[in-house]
PDB file of N, CA and C in Angstrom:
ATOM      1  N   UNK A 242     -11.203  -3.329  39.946  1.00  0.00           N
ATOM      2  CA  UNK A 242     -12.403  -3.848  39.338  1.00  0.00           C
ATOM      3  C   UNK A 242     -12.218  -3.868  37.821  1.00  0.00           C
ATOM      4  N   UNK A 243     -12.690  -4.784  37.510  1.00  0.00           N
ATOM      5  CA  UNK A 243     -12.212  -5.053  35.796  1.00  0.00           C
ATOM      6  C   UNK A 243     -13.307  -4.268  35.384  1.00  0.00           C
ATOM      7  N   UNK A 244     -12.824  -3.848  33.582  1.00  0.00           N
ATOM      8  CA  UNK A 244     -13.812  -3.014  32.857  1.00  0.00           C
ATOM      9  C   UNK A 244     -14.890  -3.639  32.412  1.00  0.00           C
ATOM     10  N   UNK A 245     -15.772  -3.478  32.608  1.00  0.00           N
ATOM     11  CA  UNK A 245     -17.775  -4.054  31.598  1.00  0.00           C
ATOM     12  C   UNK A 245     -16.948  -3.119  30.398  1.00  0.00           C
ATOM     13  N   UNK A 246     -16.701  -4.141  29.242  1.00  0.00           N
ATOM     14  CA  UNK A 246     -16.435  -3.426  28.116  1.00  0.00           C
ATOM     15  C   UNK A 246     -17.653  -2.971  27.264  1.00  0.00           C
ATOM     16  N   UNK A 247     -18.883  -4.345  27.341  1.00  0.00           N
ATOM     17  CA  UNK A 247     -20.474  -3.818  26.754  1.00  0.00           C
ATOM     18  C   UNK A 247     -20.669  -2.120  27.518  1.00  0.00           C
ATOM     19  N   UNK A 248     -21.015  -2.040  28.609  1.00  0.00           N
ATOM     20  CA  UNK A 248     -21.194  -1.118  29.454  1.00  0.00           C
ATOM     21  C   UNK A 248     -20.397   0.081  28.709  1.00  0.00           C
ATOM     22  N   UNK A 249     -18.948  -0.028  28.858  1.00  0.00           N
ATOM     23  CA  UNK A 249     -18.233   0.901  28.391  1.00  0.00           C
ATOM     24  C   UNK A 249     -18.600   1.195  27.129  1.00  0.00           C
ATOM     25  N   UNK A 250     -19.105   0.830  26.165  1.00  0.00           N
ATOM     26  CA  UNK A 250     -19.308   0.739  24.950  1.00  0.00           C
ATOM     27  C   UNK A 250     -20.477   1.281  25.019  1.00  0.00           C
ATOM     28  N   UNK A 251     -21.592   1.299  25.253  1.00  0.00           N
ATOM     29  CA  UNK A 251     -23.121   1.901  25.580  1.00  0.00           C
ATOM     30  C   UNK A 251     -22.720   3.319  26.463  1.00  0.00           C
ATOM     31  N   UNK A 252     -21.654   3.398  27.448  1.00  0.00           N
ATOM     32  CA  UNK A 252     -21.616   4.479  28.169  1.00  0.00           C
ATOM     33  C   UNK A 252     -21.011   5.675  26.897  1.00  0.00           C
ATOM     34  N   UNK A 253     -19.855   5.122  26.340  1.00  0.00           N
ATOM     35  CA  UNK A 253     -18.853   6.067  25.619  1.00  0.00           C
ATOM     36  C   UNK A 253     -19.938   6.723  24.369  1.00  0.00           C
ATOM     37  N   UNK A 254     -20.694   5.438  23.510  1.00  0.00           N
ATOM     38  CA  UNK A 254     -21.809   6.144  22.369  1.00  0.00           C
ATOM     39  C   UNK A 254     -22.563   6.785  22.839  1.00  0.00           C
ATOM     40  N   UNK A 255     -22.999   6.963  24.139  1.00  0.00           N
ATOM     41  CA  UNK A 255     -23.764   8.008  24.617  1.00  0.00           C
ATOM     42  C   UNK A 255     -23.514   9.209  24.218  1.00  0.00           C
ATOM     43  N   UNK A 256     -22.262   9.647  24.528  1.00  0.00           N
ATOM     44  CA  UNK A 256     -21.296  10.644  24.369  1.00  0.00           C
ATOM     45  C   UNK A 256     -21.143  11.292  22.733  1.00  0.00           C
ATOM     46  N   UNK A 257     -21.114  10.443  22.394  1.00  0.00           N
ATOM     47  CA  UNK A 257     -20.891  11.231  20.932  1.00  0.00           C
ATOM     48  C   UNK A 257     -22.033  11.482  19.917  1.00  0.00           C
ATOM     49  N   UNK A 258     -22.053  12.616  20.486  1.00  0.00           N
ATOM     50  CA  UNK A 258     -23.071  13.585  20.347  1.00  0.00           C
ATOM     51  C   UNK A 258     -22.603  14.747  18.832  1.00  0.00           C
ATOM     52  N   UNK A 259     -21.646  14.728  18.550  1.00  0.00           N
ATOM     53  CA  UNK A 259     -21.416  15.617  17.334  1.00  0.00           C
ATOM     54  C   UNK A 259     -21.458  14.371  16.117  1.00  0.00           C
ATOM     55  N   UNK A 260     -21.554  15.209  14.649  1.00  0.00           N
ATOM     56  CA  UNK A 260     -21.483  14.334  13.747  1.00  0.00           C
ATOM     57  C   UNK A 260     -19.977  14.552  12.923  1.00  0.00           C
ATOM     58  N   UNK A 261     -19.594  13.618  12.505  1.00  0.00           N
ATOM     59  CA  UNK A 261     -18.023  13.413  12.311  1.00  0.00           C
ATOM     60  C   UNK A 261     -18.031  12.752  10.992  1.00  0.00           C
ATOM     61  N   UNK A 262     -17.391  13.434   9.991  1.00  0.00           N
ATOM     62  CA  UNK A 262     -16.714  12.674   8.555  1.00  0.00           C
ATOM     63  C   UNK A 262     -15.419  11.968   8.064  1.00  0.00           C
ATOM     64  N   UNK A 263     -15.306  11.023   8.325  1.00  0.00           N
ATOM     65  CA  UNK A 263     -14.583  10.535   7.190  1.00  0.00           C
ATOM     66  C   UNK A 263     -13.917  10.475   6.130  1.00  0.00           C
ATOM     67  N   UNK A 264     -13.344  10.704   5.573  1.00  0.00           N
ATOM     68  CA  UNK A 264     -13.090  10.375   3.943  1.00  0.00           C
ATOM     69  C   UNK A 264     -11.854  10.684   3.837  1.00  0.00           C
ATOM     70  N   UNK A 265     -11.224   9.645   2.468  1.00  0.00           N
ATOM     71  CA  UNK A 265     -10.283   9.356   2.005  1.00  0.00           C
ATOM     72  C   UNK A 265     -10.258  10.205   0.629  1.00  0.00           C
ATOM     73  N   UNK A 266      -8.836  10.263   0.016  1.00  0.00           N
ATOM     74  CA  UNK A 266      -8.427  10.569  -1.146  1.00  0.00           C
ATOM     75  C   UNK A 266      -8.328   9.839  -1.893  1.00  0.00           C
ATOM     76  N   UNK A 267      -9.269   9.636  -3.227  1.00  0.00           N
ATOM     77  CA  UNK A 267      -9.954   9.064  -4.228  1.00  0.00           C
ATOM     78  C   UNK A 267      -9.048   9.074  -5.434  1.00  0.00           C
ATOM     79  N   UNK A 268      -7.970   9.655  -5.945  1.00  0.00           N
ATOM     80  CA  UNK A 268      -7.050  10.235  -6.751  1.00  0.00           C
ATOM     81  C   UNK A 268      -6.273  11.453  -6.480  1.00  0.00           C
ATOM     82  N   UNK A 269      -5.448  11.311  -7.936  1.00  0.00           N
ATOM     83  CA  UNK A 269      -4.672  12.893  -7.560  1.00  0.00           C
ATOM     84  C   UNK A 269      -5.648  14.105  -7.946  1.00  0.00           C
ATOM     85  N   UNK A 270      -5.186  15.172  -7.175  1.00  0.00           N
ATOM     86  CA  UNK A 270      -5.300  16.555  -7.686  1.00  0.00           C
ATOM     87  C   UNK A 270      -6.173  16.503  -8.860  1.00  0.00           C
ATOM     88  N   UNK A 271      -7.092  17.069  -9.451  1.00  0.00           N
ATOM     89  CA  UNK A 271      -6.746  17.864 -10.580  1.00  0.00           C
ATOM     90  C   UNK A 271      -6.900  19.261 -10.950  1.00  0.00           C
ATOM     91  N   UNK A 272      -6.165  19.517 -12.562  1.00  0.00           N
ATOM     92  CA  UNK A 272      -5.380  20.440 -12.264  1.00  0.00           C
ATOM     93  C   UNK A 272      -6.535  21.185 -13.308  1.00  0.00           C
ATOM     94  N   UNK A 273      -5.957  22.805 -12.611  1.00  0.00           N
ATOM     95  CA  UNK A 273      -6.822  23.834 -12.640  1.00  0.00           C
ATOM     96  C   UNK A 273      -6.470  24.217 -14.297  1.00  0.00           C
ATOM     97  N   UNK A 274      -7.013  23.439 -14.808  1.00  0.00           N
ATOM     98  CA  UNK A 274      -6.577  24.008 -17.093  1.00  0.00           C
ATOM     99  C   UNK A 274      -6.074  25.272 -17.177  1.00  0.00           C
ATOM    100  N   UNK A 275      -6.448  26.642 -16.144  1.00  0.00           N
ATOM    101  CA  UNK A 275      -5.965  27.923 -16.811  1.00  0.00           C
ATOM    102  C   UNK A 275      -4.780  28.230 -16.014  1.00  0.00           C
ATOM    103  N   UNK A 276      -4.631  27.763 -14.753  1.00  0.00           N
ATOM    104  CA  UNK A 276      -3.439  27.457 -14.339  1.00  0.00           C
ATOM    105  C   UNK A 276      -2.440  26.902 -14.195  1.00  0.00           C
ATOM    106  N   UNK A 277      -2.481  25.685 -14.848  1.00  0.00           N
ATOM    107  CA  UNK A 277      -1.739  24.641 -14.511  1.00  0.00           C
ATOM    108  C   UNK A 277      -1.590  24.129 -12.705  1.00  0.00           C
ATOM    109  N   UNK A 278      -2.651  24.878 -11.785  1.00  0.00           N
ATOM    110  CA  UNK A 278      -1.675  24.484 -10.867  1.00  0.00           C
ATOM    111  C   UNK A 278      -3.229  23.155 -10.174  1.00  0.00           C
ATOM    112  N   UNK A 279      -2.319  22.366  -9.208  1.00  0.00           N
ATOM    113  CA  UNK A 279      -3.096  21.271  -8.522  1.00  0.00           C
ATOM    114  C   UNK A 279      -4.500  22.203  -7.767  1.00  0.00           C
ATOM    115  N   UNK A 280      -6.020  21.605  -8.156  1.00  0.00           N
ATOM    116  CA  UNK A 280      -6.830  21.522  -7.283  1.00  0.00           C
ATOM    117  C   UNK A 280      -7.264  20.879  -6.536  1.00  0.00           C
ATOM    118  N   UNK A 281      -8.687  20.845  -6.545  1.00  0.00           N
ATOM    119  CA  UNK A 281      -8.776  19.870  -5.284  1.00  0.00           C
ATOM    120  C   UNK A 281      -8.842  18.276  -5.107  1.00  0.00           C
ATOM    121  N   UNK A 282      -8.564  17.855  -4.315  1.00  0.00           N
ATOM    122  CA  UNK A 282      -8.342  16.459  -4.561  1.00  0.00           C
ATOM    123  C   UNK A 282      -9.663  15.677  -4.101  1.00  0.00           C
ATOM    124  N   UNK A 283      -9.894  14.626  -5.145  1.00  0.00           N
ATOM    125  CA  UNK A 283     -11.041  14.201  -5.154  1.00  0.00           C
ATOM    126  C   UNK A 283     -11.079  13.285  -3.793  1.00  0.00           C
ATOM    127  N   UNK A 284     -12.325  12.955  -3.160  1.00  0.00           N
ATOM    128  CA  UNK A 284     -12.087  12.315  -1.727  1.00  0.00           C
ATOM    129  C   UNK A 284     -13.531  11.237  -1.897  1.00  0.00           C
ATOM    130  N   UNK A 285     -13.527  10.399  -1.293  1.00  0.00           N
ATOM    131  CA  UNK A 285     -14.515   9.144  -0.833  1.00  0.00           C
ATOM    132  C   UNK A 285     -14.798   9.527   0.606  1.00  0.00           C
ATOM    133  N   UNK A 286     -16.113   9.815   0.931  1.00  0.00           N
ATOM    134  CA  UNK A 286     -16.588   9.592   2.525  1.00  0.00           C
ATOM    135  C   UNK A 286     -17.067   8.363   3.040  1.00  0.00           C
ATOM    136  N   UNK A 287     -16.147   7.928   3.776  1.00  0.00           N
ATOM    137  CA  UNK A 287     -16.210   6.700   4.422  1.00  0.00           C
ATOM    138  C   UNK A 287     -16.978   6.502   5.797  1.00  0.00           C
ATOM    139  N   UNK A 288     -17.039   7.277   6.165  1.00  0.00           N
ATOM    140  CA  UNK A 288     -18.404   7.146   7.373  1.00  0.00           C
ATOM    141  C   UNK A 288     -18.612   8.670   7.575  1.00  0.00           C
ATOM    142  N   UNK A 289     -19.641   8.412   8.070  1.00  0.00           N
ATOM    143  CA  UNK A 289     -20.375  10.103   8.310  1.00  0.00           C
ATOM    144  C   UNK A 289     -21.630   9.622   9.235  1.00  0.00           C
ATOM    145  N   UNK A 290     -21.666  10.664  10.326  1.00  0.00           N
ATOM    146  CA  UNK A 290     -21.943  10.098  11.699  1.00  0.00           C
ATOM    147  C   UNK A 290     -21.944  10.579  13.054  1.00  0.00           C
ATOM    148  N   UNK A 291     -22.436   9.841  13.946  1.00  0.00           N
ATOM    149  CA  UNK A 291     -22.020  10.409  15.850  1.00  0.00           C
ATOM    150  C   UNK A 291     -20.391  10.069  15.504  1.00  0.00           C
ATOM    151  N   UNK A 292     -19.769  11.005  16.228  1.00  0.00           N
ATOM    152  CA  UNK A 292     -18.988  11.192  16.860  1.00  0.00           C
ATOM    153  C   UNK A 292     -18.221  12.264  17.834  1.00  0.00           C
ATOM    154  N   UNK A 293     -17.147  11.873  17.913  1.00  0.00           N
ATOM    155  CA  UNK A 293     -16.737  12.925  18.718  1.00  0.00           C
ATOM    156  C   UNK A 293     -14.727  13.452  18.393  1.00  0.00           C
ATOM    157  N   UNK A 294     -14.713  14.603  18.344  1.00  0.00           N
ATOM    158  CA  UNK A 294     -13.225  15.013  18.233  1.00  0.00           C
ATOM    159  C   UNK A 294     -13.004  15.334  19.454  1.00  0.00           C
ATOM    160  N   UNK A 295     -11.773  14.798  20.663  1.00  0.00           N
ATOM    161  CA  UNK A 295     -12.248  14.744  21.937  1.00  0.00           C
ATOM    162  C   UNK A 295     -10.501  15.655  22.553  1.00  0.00           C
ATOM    163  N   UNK A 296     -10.215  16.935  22.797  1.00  0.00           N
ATOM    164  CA  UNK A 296      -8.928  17.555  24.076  1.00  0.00           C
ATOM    165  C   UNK A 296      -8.815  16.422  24.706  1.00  0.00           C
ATOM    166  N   UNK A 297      -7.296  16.613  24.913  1.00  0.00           N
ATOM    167  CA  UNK A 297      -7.003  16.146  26.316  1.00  0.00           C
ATOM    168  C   UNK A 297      -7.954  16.320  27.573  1.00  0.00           C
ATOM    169  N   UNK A 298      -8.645  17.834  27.745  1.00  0.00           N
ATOM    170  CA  UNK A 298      -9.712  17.382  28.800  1.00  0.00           C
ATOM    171  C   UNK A 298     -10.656  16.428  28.227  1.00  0.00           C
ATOM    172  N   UNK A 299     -11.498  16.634  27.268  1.00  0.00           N
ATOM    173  CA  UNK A 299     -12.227  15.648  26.692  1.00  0.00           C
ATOM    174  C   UNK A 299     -12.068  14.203  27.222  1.00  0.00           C
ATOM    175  N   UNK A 300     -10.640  13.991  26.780  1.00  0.00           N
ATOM    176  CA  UNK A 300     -10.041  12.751  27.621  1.00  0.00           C
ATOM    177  C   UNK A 300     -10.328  12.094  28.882  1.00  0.00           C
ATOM    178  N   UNK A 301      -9.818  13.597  29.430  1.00  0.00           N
ATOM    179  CA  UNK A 301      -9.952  13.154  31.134  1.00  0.00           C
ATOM    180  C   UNK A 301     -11.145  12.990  31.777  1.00  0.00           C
ATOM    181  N   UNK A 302     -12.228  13.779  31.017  1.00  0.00           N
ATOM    182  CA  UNK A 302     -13.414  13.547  31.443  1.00  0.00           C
ATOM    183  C   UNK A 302     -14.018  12.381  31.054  1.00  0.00           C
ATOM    184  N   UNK A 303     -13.814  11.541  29.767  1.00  0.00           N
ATOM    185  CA  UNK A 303     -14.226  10.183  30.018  1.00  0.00           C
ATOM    186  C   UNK A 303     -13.737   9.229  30.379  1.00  0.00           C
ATOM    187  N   UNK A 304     -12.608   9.257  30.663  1.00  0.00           N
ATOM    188  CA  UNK A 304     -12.188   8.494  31.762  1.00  0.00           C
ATOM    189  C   UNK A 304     -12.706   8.509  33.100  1.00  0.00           C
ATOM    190  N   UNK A 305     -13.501   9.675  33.352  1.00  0.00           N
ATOM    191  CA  UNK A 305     -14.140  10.197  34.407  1.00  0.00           C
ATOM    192  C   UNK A 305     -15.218   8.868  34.538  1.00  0.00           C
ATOM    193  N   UNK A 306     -15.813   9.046  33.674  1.00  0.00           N
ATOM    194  CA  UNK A 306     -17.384   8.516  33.095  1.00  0.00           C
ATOM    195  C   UNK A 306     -17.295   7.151  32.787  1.00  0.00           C
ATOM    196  N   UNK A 307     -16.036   6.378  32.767  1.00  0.00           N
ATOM    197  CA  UNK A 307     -16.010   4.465  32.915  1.00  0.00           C
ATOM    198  C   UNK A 307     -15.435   4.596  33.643  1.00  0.00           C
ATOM    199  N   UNK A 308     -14.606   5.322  34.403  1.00  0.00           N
ATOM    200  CA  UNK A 308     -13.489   5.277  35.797  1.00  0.00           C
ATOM    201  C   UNK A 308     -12.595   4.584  35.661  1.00  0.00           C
ATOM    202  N   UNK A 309     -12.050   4.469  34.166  1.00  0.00           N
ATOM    203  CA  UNK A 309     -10.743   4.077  34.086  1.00  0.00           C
ATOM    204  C   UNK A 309      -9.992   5.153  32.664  1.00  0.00           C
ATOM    205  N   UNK A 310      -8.991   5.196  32.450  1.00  0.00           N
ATOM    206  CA  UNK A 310      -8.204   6.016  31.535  1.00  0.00           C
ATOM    207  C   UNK A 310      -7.735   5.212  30.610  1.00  0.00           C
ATOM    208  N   UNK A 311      -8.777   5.030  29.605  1.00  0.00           N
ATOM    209  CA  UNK A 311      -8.034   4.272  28.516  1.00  0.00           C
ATOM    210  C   UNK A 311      -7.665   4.687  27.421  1.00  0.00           C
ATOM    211  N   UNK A 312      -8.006   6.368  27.678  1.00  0.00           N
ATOM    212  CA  UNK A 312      -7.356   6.487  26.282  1.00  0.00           C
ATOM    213  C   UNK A 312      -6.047   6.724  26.159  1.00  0.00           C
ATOM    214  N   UNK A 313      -5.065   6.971  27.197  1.00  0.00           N
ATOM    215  CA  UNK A 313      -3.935   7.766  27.185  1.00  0.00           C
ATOM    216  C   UNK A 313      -2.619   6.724  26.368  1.00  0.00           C
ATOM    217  N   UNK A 314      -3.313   6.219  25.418  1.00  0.00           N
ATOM    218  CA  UNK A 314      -2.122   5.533  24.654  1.00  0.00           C
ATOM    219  C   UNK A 314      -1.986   6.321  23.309  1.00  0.00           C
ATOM    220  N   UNK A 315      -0.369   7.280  23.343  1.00  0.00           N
ATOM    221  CA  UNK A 315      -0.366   7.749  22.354  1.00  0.00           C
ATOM    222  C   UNK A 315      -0.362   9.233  22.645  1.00  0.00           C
ATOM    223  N   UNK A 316       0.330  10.214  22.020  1.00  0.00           N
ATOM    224  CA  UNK A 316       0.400  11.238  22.482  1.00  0.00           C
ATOM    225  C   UNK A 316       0.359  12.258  21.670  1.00  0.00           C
ATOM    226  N   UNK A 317      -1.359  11.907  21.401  1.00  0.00           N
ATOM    227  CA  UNK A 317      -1.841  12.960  20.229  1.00  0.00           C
ATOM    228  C   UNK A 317      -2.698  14.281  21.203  1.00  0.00           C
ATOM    229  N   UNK A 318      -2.794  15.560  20.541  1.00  0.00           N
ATOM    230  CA  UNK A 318      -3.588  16.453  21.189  1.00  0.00           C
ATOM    231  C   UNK A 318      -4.847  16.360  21.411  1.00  0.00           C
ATOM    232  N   UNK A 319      -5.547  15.305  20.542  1.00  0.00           N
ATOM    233  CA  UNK A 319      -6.648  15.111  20.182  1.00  0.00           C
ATOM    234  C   UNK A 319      -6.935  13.704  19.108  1.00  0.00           C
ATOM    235  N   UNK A 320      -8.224  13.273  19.976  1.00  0.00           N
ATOM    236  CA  UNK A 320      -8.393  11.915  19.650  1.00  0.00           C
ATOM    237  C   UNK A 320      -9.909  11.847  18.508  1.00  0.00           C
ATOM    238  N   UNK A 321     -10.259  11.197  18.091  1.00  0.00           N
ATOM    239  CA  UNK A 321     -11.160  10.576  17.386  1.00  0.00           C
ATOM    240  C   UNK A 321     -11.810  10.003  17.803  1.00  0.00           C
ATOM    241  N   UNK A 322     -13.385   9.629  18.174  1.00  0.00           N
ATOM    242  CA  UNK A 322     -14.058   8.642  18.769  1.00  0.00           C
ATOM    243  C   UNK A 322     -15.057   8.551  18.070  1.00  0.00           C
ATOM    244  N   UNK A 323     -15.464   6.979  17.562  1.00  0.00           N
ATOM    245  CA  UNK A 323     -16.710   6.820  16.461  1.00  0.00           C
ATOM    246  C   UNK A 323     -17.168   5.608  16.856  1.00  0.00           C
ATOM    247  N   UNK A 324     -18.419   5.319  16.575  1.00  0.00           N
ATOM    248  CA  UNK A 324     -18.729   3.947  17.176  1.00  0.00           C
ATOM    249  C   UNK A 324     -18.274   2.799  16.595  1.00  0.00           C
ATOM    250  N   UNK A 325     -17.845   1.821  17.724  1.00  0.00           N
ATOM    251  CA  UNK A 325     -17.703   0.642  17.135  1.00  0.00           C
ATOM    252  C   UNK A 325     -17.491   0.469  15.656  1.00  0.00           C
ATOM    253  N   UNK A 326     -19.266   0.545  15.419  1.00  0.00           N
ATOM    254  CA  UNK A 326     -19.715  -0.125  14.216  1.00  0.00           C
ATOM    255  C   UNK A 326     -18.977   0.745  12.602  1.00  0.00           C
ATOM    256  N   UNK A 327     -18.373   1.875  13.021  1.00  0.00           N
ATOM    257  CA  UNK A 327     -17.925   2.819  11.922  1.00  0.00           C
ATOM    258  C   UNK A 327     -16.662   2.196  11.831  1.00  0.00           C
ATOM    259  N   UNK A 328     -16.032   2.348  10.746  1.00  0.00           N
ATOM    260  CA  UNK A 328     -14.851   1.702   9.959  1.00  0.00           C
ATOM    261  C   UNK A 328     -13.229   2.642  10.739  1.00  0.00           C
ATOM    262  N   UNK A 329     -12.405   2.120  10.559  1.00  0.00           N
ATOM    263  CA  UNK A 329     -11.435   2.546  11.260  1.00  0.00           C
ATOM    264  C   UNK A 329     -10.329   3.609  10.466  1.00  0.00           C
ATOM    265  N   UNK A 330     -10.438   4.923  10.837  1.00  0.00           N
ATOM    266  CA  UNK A 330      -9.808   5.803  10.321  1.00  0.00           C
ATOM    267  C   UNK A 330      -8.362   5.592  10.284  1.00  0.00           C
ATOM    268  N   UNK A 331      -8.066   5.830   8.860  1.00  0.00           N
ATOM    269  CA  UNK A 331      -6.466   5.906   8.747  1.00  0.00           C
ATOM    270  C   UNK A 331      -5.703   7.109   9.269  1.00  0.00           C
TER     271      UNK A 331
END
C-alpha cells in the first residue's frame, strides 16, 4: 500500500511534542581580553519550536505509527524531526 504522505505528515507533527532549537554560528569566537583564550561563539537561532530528537527506538516506533520505516536512511544514533514548515538543519 503506498504512503498518504499528507496523512504521514499530520500523523508524524502530532508527535513532536518537545521544543527543539536551531542555530547557527554567527562569527568567530571571541576572545576572553584577560586571557587571551577563545570564548563563546556567537550563534543565530534559526528555528525554535515542536520537535523531536528521536533513538533508534524512537525510530522504530514511528515507523510503527505510518507502518512504514522511513527513516532508516543513514546511520546516525539519533535523528532530528521538525516540521515541514521549519528550515532545514545543517
Amino acid at each position: 500500500m503506498p504512503l498518504d504522505l499528507s496523512q504521514a505528515r499530520v500523523d508524524l507533527e502530532a508527535q513532536l511534542t518537545d521544543t527543539v532549537r536551531i542555530s547557527r554560528t554567527a562569527g568567530p569566537p571571541v576572545l576572553d581580553p584577560e586571557t587571551g583564550e577563545p570564548g563563546q561563539t556567537p550563534t543565530t537561532v534559526v528555528y525554535q519550536g515542536p520537535g523531536a530528537v528521536l533513538s533508534t527506538h524512537g525510530q522504530i516506533v514511528l515507523g510503527q505509527v505510518l507502518g512504514q520505516d522511513w527513516l532508516s536512511e543513514g546511520s546516525a544514533w539519533y535523528r532530528l524531526v521538525t516540521p515541514v514548515s521549519a528550515p532545514v538543519a545543517r
